Tab-separated table of C-alpha atoms in Angstrom:
chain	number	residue	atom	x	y	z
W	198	UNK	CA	113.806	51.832	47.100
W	199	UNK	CA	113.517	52.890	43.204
W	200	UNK	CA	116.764	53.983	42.258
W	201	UNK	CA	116.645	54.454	38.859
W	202	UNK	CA	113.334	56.107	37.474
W	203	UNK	CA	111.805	55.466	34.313
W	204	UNK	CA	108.485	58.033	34.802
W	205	UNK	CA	106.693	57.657	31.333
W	206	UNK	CA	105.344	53.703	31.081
W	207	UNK	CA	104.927	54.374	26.838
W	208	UNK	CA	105.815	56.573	24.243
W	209	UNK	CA	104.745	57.012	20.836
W	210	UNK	CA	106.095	58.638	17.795
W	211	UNK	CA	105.781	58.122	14.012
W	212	UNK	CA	108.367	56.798	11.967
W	213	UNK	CA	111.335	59.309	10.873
W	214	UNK	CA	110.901	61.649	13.974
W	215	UNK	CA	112.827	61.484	17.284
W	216	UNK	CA	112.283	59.467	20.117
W	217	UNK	CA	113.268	60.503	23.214
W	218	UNK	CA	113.151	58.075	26.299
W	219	UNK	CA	113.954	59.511	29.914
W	220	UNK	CA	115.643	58.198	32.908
W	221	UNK	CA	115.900	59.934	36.481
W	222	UNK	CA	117.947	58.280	39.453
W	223	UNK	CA	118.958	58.991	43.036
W	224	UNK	CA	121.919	57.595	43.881
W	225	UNK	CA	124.503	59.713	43.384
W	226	UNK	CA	127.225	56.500	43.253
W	227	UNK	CA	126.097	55.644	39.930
W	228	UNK	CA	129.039	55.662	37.411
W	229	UNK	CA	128.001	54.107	34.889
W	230	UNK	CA	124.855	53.698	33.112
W	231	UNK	CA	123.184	51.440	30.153
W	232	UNK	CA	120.379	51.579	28.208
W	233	UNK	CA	118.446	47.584	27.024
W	234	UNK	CA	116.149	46.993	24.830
W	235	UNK	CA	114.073	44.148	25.011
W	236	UNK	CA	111.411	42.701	22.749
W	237	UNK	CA	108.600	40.218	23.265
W	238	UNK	CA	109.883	36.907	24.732
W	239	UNK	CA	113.540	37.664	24.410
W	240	UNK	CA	115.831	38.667	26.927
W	241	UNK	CA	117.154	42.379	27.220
W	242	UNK	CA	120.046	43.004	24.786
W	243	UNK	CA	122.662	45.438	25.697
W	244	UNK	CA	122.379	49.275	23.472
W	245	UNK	CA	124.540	51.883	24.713
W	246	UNK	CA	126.182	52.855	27.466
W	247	UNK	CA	127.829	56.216	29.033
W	248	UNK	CA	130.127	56.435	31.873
W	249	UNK	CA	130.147	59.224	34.073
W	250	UNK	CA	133.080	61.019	32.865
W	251	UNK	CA	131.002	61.493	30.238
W	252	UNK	CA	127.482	63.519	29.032
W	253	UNK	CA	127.499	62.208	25.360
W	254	UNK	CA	127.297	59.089	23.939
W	255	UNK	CA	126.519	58.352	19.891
W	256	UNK	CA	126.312	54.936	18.097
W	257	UNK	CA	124.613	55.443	15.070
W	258	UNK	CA	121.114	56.653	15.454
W	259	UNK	CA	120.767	56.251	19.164
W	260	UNK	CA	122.275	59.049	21.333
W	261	UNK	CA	122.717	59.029	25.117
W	262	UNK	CA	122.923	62.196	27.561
W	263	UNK	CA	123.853	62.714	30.846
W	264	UNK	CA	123.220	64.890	32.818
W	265	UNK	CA	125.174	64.390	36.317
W	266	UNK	CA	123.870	67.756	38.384
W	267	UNK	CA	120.272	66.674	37.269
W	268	UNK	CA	121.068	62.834	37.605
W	269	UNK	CA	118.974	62.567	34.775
W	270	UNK	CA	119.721	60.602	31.530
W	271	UNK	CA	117.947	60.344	28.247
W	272	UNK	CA	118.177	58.052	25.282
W	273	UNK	CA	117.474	60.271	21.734
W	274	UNK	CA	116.526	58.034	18.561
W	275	UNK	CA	116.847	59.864	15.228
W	276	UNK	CA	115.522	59.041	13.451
W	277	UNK	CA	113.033	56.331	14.788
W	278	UNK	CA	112.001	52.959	12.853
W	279	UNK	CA	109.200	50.865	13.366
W	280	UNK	CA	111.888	48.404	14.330
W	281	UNK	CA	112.729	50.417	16.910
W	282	UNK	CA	109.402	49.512	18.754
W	283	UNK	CA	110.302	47.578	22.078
W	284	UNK	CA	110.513	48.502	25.507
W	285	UNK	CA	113.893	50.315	26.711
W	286	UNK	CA	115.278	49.308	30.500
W	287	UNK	CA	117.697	52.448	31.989
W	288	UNK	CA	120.348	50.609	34.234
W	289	UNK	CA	122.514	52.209	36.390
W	290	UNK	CA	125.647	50.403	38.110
W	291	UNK	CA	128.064	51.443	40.401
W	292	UNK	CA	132.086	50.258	40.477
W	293	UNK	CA	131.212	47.124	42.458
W	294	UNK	CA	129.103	45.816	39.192
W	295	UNK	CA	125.607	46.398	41.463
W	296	UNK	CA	123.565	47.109	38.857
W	297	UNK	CA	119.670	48.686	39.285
W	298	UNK	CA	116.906	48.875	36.324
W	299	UNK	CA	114.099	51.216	35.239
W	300	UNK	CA	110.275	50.185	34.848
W	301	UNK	CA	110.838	50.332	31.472
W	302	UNK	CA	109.306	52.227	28.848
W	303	UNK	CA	107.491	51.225	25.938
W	304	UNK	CA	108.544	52.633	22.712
W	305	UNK	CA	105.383	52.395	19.807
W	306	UNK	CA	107.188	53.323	16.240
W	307	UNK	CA	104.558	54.253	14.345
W	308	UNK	CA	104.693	54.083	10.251
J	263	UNK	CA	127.132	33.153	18.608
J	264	UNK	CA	126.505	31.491	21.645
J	265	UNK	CA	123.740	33.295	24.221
J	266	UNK	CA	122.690	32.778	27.741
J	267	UNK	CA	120.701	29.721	27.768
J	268	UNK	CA	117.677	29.044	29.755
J	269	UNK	CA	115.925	26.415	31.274
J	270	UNK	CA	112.831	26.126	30.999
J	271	UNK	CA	111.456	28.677	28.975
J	272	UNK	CA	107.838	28.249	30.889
J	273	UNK	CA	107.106	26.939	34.060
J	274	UNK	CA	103.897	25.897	35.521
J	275	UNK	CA	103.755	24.932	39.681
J	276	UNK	CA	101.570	25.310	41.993
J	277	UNK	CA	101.539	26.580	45.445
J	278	UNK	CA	103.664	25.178	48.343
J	279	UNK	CA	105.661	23.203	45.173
J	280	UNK	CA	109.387	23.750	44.045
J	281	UNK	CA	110.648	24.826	41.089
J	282	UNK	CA	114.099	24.808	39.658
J	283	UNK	CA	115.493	27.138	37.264
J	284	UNK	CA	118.397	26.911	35.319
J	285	UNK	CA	120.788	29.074	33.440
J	286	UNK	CA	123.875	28.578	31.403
J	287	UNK	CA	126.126	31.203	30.822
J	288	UNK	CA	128.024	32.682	27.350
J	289	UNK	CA	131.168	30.395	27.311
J	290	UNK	CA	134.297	32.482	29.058
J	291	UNK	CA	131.285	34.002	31.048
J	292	UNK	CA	132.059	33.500	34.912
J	293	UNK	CA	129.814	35.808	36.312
J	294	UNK	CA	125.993	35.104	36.779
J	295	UNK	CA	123.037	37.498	37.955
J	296	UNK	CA	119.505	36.100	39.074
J	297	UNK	CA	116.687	38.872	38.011
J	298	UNK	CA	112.829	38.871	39.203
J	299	UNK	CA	110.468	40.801	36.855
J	300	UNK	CA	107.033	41.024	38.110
J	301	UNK	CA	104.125	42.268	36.142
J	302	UNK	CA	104.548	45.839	35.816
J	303	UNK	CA	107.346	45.900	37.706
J	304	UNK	CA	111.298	46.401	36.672
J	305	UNK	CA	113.655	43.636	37.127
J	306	UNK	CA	114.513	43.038	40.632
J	307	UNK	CA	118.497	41.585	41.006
J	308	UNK	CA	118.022	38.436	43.184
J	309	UNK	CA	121.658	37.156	43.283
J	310	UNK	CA	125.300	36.665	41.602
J	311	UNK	CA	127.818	34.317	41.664
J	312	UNK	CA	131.328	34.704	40.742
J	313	UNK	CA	133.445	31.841	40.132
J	314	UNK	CA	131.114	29.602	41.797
J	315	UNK	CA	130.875	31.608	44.861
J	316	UNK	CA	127.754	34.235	45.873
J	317	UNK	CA	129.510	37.551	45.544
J	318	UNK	CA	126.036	39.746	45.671
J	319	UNK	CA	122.879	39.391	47.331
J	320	UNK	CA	119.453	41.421	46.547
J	321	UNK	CA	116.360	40.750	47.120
J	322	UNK	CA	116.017	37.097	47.650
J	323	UNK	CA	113.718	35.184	50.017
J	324	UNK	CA	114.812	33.147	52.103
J	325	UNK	CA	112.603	30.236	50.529
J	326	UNK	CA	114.747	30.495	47.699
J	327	UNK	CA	118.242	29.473	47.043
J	328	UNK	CA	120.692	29.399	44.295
J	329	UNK	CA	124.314	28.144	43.457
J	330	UNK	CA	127.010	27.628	40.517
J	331	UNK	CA	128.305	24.622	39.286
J	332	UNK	CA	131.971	24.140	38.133
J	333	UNK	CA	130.318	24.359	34.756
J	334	UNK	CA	129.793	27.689	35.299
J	335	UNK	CA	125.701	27.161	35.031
J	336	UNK	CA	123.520	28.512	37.846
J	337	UNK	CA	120.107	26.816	39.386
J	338	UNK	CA	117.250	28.738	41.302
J	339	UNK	CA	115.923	27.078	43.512
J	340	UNK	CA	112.505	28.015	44.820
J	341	UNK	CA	110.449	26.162	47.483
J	342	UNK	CA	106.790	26.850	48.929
J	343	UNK	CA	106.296	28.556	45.972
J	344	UNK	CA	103.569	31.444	46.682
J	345	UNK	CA	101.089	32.790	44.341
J	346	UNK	CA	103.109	36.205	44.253
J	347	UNK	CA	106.698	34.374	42.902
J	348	UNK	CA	105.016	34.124	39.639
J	349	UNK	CA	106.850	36.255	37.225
J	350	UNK	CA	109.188	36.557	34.449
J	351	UNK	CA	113.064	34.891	35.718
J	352	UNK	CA	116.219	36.787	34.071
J	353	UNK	CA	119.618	35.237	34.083
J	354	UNK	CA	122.902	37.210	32.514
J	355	UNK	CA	126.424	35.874	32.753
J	356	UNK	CA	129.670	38.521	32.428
J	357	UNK	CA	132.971	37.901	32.023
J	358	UNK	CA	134.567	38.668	35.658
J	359	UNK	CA	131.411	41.461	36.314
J	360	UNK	CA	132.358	43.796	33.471
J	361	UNK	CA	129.125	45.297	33.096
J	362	UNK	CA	129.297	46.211	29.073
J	363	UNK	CA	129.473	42.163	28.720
J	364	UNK	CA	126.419	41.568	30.753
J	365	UNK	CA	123.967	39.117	28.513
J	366	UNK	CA	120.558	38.168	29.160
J	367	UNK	CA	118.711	34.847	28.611
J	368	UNK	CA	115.471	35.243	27.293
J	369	UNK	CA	114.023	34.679	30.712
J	370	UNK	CA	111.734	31.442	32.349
J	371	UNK	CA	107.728	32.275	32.619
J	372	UNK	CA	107.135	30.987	36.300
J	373	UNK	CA	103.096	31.192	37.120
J	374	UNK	CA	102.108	29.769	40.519
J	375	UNK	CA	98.466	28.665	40.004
């Protein structure tokens, strides 16, 4: 069973305006949730996380909202750099550690 | 600074073989997860280990098997490998399963030919 939900596979924007990457998940346990970012041939690397108590999250130019009712989350870029181009794993984890992924969603900066 | 280390990075077998995979951990790090990431497909959580003892278990066949050293590293082992256990092989290591220092290794290739 999907738990977490990443719908759209890609996403493309052009450099300077915002990115905005979705995440949708069932299980209402969830507490806290993380957002990775992985390039070609590396491993995922940690971005930002938000914890439940929580439906705002801001570390420079990457912004995370939650939205419990709608067990939705989304990741906001502002503005977006070509670096920024990777694909972006939601993961959701409950307070045993268990932790689920997204598909994924590919993330085209364009300049 | 140190990472999650890998081993190997690329792994050619072919049916029915074994494989062995093998991960070290960031030092401190006594925690380790197994992922499987088909193509396409999000990372499936195979199996942890905390303090050398399995303390989670996904979705792991039963032709595969795992454990962690007093080193702290972790092997996969896979036997009667099948055409479908080709895919992309995560490890990440925490410090006592604190999820915001959860570290990935750059992953081994396995393709089944």
């Amino acid at each position: 069973d999907q738990q977490v939900k990443q719908n759209s596979p890609s996403l493309s924007v052009q450099e300077g305006r915002i990115s905005i990457l979705n995440c949708d998940y069932t299980n209402s346990m969830f507490d806290y949730f993380l957002w990775y970012k992985k390039y070609p041939a590396e491993g995922p690397t940690f971005l930002i996380s938000i914890s439940s108590i929580k439906d705002k999250n801001e570390d420079g130019r990457f912004t995370v909202f939650l939205n419990k009712s709608a067990k939705h989350l989304s990741l906001h870029i502002v503005p977006s750099q070509p670096g920024d181009s990777a694909v972006y794993f939601c993961a959701a984890s409950t307070n045993n550690n268990d932790m689920r992924f997204g598909a994924g969603t590919r993330l085209t900066v364009k300049p | 600074a140190a990472g999650v280390i890998q081993s190997p990075r690329h792994l050619i077998k072919e049916k029915r073989e074994t494989a062995t995979l093998k991960c070290y951990p960031i030092p401190r790090h006594d925690t380790v997860y197994w992922y499987q990431q088909g193509p396409g497909q999000d990372p499936q959580f195979l199996i942890s280990f905390y303090e050398k003892m399995q303390s989670d278990k996904g979705s792991i066949p039963d032709r595969f098997s795992a454990q962690q050293f007093s080193d702290y590293h972790s092997e996969l082992n896979m036997s009667s490998l099948e055409l479908g256990d080709s895919a992309l092989y995560f490890c990440a290591s925490s410090f006592r399963g604190q999820v915001d220092s959860y570290t990935f290794g750059s992953g081994t290739r396995l393709t089944v030919v």
